[in-house]
mmCIF file of C-alpha atoms in Angstrom:
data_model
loop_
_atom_site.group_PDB
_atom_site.id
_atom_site.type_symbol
_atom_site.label_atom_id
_atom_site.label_comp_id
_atom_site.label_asym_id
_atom_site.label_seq_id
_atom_site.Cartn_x
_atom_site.Cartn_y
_atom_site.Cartn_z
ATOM 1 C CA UNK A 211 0.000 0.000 0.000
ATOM 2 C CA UNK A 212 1.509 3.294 -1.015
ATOM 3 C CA UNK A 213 1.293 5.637 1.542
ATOM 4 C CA UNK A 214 0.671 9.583 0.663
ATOM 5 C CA UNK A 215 1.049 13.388 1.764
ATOM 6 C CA UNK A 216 -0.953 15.569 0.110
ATOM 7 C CA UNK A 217 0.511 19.639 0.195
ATOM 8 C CA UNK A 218 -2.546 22.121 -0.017
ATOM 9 C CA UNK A 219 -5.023 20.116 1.386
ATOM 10 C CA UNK A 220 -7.661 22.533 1.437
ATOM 11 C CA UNK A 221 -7.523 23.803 -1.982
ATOM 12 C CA UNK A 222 -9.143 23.039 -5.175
ATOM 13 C CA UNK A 223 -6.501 20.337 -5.802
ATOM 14 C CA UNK A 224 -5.927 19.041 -3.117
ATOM 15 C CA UNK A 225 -9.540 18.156 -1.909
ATOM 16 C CA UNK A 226 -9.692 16.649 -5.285
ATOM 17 C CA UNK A 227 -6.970 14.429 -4.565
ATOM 18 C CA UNK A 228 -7.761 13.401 -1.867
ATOM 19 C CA UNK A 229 -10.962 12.057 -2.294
ATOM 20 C CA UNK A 230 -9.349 10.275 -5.209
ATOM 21 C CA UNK A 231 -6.874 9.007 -3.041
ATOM 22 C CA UNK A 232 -9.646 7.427 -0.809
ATOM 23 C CA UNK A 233 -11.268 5.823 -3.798
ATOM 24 C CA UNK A 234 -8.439 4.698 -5.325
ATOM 25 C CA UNK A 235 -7.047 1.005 -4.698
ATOM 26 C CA UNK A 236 -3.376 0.544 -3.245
ATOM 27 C CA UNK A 237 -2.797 4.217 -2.127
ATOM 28 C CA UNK A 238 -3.770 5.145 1.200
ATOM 29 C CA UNK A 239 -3.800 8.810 2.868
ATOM 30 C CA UNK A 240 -1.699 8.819 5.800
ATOM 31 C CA UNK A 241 -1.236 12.520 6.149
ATOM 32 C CA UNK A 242 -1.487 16.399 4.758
ATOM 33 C CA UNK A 243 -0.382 19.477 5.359
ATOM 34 C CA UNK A 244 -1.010 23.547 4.522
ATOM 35 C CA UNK A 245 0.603 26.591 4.775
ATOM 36 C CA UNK A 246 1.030 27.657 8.726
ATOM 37 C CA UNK A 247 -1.383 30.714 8.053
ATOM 38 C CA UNK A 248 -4.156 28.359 6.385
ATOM 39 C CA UNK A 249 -7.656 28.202 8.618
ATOM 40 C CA UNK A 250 -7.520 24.512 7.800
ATOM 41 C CA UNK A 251 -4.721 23.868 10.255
ATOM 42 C CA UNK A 252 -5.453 21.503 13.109
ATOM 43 C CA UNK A 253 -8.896 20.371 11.290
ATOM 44 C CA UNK A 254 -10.027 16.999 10.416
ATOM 45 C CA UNK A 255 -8.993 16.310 6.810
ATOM 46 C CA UNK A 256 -12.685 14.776 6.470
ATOM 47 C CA UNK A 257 -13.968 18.215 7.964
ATOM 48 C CA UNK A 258 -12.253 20.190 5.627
ATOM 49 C CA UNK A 259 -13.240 18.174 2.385
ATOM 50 C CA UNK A 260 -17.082 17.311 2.885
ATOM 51 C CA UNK A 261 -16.311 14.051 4.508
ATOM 52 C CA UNK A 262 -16.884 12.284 7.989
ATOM 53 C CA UNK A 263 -13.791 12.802 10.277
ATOM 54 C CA UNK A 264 -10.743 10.559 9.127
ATOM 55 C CA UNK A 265 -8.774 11.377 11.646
ATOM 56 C CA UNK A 266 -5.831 13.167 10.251
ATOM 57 C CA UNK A 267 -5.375 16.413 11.113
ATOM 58 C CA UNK A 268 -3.694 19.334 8.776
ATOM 59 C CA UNK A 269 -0.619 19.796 9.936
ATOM 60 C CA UNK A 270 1.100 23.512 9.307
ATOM 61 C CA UNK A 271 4.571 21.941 7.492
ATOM 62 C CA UNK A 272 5.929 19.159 5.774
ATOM 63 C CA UNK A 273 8.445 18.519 8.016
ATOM 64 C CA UNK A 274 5.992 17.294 10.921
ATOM 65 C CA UNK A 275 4.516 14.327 8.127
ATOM 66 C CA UNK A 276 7.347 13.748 5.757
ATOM 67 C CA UNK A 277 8.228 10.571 8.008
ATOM 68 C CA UNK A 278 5.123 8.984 7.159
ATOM 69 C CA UNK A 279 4.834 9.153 3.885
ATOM 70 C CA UNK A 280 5.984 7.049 0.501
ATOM 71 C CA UNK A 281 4.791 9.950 -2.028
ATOM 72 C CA UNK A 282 4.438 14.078 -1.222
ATOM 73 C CA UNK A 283 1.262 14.804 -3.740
ATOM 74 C CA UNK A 284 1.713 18.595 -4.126
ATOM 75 C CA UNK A 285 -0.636 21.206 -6.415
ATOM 76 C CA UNK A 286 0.334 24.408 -4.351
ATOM 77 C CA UNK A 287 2.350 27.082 -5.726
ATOM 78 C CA UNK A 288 5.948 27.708 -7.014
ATOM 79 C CA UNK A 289 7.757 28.937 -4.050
ATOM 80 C CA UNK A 290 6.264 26.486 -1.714
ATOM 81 C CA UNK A 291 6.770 23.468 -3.908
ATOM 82 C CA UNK A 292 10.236 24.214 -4.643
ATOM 83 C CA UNK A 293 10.770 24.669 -0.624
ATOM 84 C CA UNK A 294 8.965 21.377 -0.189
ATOM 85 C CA UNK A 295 11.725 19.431 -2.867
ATOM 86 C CA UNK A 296 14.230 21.054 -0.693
ATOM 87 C CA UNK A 297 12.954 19.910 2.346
ATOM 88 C CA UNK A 298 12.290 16.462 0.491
ATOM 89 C CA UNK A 299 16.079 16.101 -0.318
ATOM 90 C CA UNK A 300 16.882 15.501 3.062
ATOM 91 C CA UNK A 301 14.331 12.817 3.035
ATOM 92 C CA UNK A 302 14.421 10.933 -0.635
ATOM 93 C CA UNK A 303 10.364 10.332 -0.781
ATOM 94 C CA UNK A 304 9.085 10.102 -3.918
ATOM 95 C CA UNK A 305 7.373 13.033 -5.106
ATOM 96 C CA UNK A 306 4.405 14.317 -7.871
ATOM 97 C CA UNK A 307 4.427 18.325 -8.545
ATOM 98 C CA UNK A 308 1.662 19.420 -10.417
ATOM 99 C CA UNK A 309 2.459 23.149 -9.631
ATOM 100 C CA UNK A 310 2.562 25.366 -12.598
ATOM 101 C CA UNK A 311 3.911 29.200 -12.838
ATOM 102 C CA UNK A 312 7.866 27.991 -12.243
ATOM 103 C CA UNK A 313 10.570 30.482 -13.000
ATOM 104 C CA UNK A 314 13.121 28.476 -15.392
ATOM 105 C CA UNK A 315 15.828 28.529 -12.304
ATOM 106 C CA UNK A 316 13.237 27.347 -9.714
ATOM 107 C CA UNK A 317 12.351 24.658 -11.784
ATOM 108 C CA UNK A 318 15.895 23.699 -12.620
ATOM 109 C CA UNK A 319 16.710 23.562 -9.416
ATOM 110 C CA UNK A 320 14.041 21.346 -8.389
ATOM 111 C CA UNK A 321 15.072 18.937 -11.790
ATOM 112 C CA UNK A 322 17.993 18.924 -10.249
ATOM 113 C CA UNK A 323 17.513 18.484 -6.865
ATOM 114 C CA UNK A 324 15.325 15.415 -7.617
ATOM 115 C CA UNK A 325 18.345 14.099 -9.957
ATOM 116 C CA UNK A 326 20.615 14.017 -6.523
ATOM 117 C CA UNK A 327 17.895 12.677 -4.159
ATOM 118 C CA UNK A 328 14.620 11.838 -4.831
ATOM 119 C CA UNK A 329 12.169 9.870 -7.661
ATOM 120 C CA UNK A 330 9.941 13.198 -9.193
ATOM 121 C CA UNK A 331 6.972 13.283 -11.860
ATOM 122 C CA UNK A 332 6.296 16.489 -12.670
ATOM 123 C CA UNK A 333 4.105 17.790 -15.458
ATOM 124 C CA UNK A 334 1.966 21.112 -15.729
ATOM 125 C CA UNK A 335 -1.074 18.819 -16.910
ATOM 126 C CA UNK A 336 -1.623 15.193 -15.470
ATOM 127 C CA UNK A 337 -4.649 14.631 -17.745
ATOM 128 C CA UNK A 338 -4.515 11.444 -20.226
ATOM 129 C CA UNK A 339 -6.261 13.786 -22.486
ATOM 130 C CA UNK A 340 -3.787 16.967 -22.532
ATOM 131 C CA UNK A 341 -0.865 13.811 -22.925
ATOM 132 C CA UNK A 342 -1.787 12.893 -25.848
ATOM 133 C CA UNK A 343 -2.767 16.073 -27.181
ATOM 134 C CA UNK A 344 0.768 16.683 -26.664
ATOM 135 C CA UNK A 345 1.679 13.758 -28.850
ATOM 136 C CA UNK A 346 -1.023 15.016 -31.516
ATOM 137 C CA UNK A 347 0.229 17.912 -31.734
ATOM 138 C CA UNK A 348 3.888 17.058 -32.382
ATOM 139 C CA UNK A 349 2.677 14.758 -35.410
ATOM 140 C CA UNK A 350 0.427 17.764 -36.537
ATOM 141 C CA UNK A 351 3.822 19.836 -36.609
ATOM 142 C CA UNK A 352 5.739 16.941 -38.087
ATOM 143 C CA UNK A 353 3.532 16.960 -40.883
ATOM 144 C CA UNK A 354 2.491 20.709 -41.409
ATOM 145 C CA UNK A 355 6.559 22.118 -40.513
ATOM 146 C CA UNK A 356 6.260 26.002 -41.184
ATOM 147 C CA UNK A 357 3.736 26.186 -44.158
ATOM 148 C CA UNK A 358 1.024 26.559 -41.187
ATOM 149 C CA UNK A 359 0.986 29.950 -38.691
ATOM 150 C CA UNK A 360 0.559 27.837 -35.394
ATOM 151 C CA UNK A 361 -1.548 29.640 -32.040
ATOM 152 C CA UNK A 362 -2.327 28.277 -28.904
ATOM 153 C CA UNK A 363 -5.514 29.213 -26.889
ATOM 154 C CA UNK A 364 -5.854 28.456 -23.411
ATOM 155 C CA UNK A 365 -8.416 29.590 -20.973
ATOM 156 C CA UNK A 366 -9.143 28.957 -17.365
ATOM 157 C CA UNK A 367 -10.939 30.638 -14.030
ATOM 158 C CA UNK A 368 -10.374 34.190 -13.157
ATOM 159 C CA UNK A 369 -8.769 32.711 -9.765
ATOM 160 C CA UNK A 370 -5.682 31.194 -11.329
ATOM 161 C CA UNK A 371 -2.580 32.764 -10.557
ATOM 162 C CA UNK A 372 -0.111 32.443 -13.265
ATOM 163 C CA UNK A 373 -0.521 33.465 -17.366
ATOM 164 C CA UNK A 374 -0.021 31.517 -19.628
ATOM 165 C CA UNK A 375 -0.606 27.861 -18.314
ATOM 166 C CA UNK A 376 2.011 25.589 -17.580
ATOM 167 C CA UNK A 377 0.357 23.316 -20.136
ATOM 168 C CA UNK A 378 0.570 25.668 -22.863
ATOM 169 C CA UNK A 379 4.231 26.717 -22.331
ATOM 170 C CA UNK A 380 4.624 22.638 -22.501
ATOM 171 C CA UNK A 381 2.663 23.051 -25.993
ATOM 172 C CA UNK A 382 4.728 25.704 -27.310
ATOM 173 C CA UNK A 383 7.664 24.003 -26.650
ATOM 174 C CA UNK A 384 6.314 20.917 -28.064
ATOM 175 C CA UNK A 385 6.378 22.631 -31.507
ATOM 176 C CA UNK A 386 9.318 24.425 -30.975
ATOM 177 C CA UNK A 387 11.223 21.493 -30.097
ATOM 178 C CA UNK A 388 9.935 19.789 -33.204
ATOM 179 C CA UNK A 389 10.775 22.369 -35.570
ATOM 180 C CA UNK A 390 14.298 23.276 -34.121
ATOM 181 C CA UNK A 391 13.068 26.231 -32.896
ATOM 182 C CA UNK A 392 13.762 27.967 -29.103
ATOM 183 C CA UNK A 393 11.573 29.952 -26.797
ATOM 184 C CA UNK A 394 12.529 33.295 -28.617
ATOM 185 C CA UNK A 395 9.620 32.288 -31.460
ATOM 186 C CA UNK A 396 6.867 32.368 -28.505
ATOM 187 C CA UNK A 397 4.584 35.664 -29.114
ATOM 188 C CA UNK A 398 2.760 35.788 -25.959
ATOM 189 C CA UNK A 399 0.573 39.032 -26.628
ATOM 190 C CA UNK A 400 -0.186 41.374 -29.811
ATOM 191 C CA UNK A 401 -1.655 44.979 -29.314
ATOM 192 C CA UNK A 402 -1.517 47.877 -31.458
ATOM 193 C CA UNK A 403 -0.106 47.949 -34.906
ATOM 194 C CA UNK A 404 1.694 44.897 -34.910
ATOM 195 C CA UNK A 405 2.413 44.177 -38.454
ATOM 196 C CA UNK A 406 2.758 41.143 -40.450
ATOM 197 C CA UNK A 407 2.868 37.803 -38.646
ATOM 198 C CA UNK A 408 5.804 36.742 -39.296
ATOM 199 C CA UNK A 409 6.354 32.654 -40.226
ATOM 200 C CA UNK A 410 9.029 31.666 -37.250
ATOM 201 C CA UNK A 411 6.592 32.700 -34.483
ATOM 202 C CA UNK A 412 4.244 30.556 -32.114
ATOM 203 C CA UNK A 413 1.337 32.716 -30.610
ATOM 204 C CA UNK A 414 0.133 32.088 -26.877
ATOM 205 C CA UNK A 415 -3.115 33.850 -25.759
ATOM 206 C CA UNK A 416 -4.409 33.635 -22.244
ATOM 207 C CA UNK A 417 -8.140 34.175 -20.938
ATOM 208 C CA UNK A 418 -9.313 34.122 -17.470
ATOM 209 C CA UNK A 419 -12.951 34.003 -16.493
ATOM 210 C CA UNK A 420 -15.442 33.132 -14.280
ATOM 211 C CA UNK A 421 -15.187 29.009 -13.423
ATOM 212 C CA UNK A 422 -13.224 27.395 -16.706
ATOM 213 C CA UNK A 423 -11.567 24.241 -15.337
ATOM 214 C CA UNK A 424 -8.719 24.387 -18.163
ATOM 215 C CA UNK A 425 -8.972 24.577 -22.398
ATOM 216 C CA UNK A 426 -6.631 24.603 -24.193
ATOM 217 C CA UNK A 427 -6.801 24.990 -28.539
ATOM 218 C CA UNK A 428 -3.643 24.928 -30.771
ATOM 219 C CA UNK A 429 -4.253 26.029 -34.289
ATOM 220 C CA UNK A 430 -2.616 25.181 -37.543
ATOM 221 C CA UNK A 431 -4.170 28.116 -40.067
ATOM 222 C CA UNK A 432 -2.909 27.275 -43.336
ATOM 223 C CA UNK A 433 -3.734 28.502 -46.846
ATOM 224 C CA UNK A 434 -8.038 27.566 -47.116
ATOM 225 C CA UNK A 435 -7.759 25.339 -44.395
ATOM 226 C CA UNK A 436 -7.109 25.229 -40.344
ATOM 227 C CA UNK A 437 -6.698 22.034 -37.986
ATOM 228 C CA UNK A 438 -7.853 22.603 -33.938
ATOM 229 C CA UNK A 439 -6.359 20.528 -31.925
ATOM 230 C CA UNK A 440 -8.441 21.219 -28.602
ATOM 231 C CA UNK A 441 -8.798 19.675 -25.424
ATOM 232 C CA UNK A 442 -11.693 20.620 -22.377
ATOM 233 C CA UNK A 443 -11.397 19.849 -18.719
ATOM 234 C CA UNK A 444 -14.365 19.332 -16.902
ATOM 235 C CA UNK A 445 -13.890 18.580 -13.813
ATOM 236 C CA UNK A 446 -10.695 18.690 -11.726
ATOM 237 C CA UNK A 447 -10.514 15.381 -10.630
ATOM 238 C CA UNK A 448 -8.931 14.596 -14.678
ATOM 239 C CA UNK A 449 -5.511 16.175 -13.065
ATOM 240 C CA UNK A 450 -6.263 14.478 -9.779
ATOM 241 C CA UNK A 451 -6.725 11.455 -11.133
ATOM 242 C CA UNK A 452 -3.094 11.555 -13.064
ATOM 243 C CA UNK A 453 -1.437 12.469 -10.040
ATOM 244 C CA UNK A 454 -2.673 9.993 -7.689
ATOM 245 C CA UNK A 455 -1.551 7.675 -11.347
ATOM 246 C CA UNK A 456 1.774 8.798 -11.079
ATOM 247 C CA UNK A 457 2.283 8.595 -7.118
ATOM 248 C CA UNK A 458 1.099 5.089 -7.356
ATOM 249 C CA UNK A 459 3.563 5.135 -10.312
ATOM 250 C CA UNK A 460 6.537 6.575 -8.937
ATOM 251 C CA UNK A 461 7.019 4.870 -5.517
ATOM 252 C CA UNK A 462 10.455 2.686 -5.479
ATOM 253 C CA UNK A 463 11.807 4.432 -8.674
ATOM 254 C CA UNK A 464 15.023 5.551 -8.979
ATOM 255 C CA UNK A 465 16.439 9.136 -8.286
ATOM 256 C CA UNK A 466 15.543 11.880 -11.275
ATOM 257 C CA UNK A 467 12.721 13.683 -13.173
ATOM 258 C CA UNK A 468 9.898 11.937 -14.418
ATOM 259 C CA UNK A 469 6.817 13.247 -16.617
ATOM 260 C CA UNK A 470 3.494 11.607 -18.055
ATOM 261 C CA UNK A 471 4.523 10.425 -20.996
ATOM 262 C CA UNK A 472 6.508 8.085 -18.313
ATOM 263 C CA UNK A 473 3.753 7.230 -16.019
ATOM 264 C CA UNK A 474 1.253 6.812 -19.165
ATOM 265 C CA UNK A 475 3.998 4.535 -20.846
ATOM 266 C CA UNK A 476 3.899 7.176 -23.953
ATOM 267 C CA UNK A 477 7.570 7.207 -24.615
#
């Protein structure tokens, strides 16, 4: 039985995976934590998520569960899930980051941290779907090189933090990757008189409103055609059921950095 620590309990993710957790075979929740200033602190887990007790209280750090744990679960936010790897490297659990809104050095450094000491997955989308979209659109680009002007769309609620997604970054650099292109080709906002679109250039174009889950669109606009590639969360529990996937996944692996295409066997 794999035994897991869920990081922002009380948010939107992390009450999603938890109750996952609970209804998931072989994976058992054995503890959970929040930031020291969160109201959840001290409360029943079950209290805080709609549930009957369960007797596991929030706890205010990692460091007071990490010893119980096989797998840290953690959807919170970049400076507290790259604290949390550093903490973790002391401790070599396995670890799933679903965190999005990384700076390319914090991210590095938790790459490399998990290198050194610890078994990581970490992906800005744990969907099935948005994996193989990801795989979609790579043949797309194979096939359609730079005759098509290629756009990515992504839209989700007014309360998330960082712009663009994670999962369109990942996208972009899909196609740039494919192409032989670098992040230098990403356009991430036109206003004014902007001119010609030029060919070597990947558009990314955020919207935030009211309760969108997560969409995400990549365009191929040709000459007198287009291709949408486009993919629609619903409900959270698609990313919480991928990361409770990959904990189960990445239990008793070796040291280093993991993604879906891993856990899904894509590669």
């Amino acid at each position: 039985m794999v035994k897991a620590i869920v990081a922002g309990a009380a948010g939107r993710m992390g009450t999603r995976i938890i109750h996952n957790i609970l209804d998931t075979p072989g994976i058992e929740l054995v503890a959970a934590f929040e930031r020291p200033d969160s109201p959840a602190v001290g409360k029943d887990v079950g209290e805080v998520i709609g549930l009957p007790n369960l007797g596991i209280p929030i706890e205010d750090s990692l460091e007071k569960v990490i010893d119980k744990g096989d797998v840290i679960i953690d959807f919170t936010f970049h400076e507290a899930s790259l604290a949390n790897a550093r903490i973790n490297a002391k401790y070599g659990k396995a670890m799933v980051i679903g965190t999005t809104g990384f700076s390319k050095e914090e991210l590095e450094e938790i790459h490399e941290l998990a290198r050194q000491h610890f078994p990581l997955v970490q992906a800005y989308n744990m969907s099935l779907g948005i994996n193989l979209l990801y795989k979609l659109v790579e043949l797309a680009t194979q096939v359609l090189g730079e005759d098509f002007d290629i756009e990515i769309v992504e839209a989700h609620h007014r309360m998330k933090k960082d712009a663009p997604s994670g999962t369109a970054i990942a996208l972009a650099n899909v196609i740039a990757r494919t192409l032989g292109w670098d992040e230098s080709t990403f356009r991430f906002c036109r206003e004014g008189i902007i001119g010609e679109r030029p060919k070597k250039e990947i558009g990314i174009q955020t919207i935030r409103a009211g309760e969108i889950v997560g969409e995400h669109t990549v365009y191929f606009a040709g000459t007198g055609e287009r291709i949408e590639l486009t993919h629609r969360a619903a409900s959270r529990d698609t990313f919480a059921r991928g990361a409770v996937k990959a904990a189960l996944w990445v239990v008793g692996k070796s040291p280093g950095v993991y993604d879906m295409h891993d856990v899904l066997g894509l590669k």
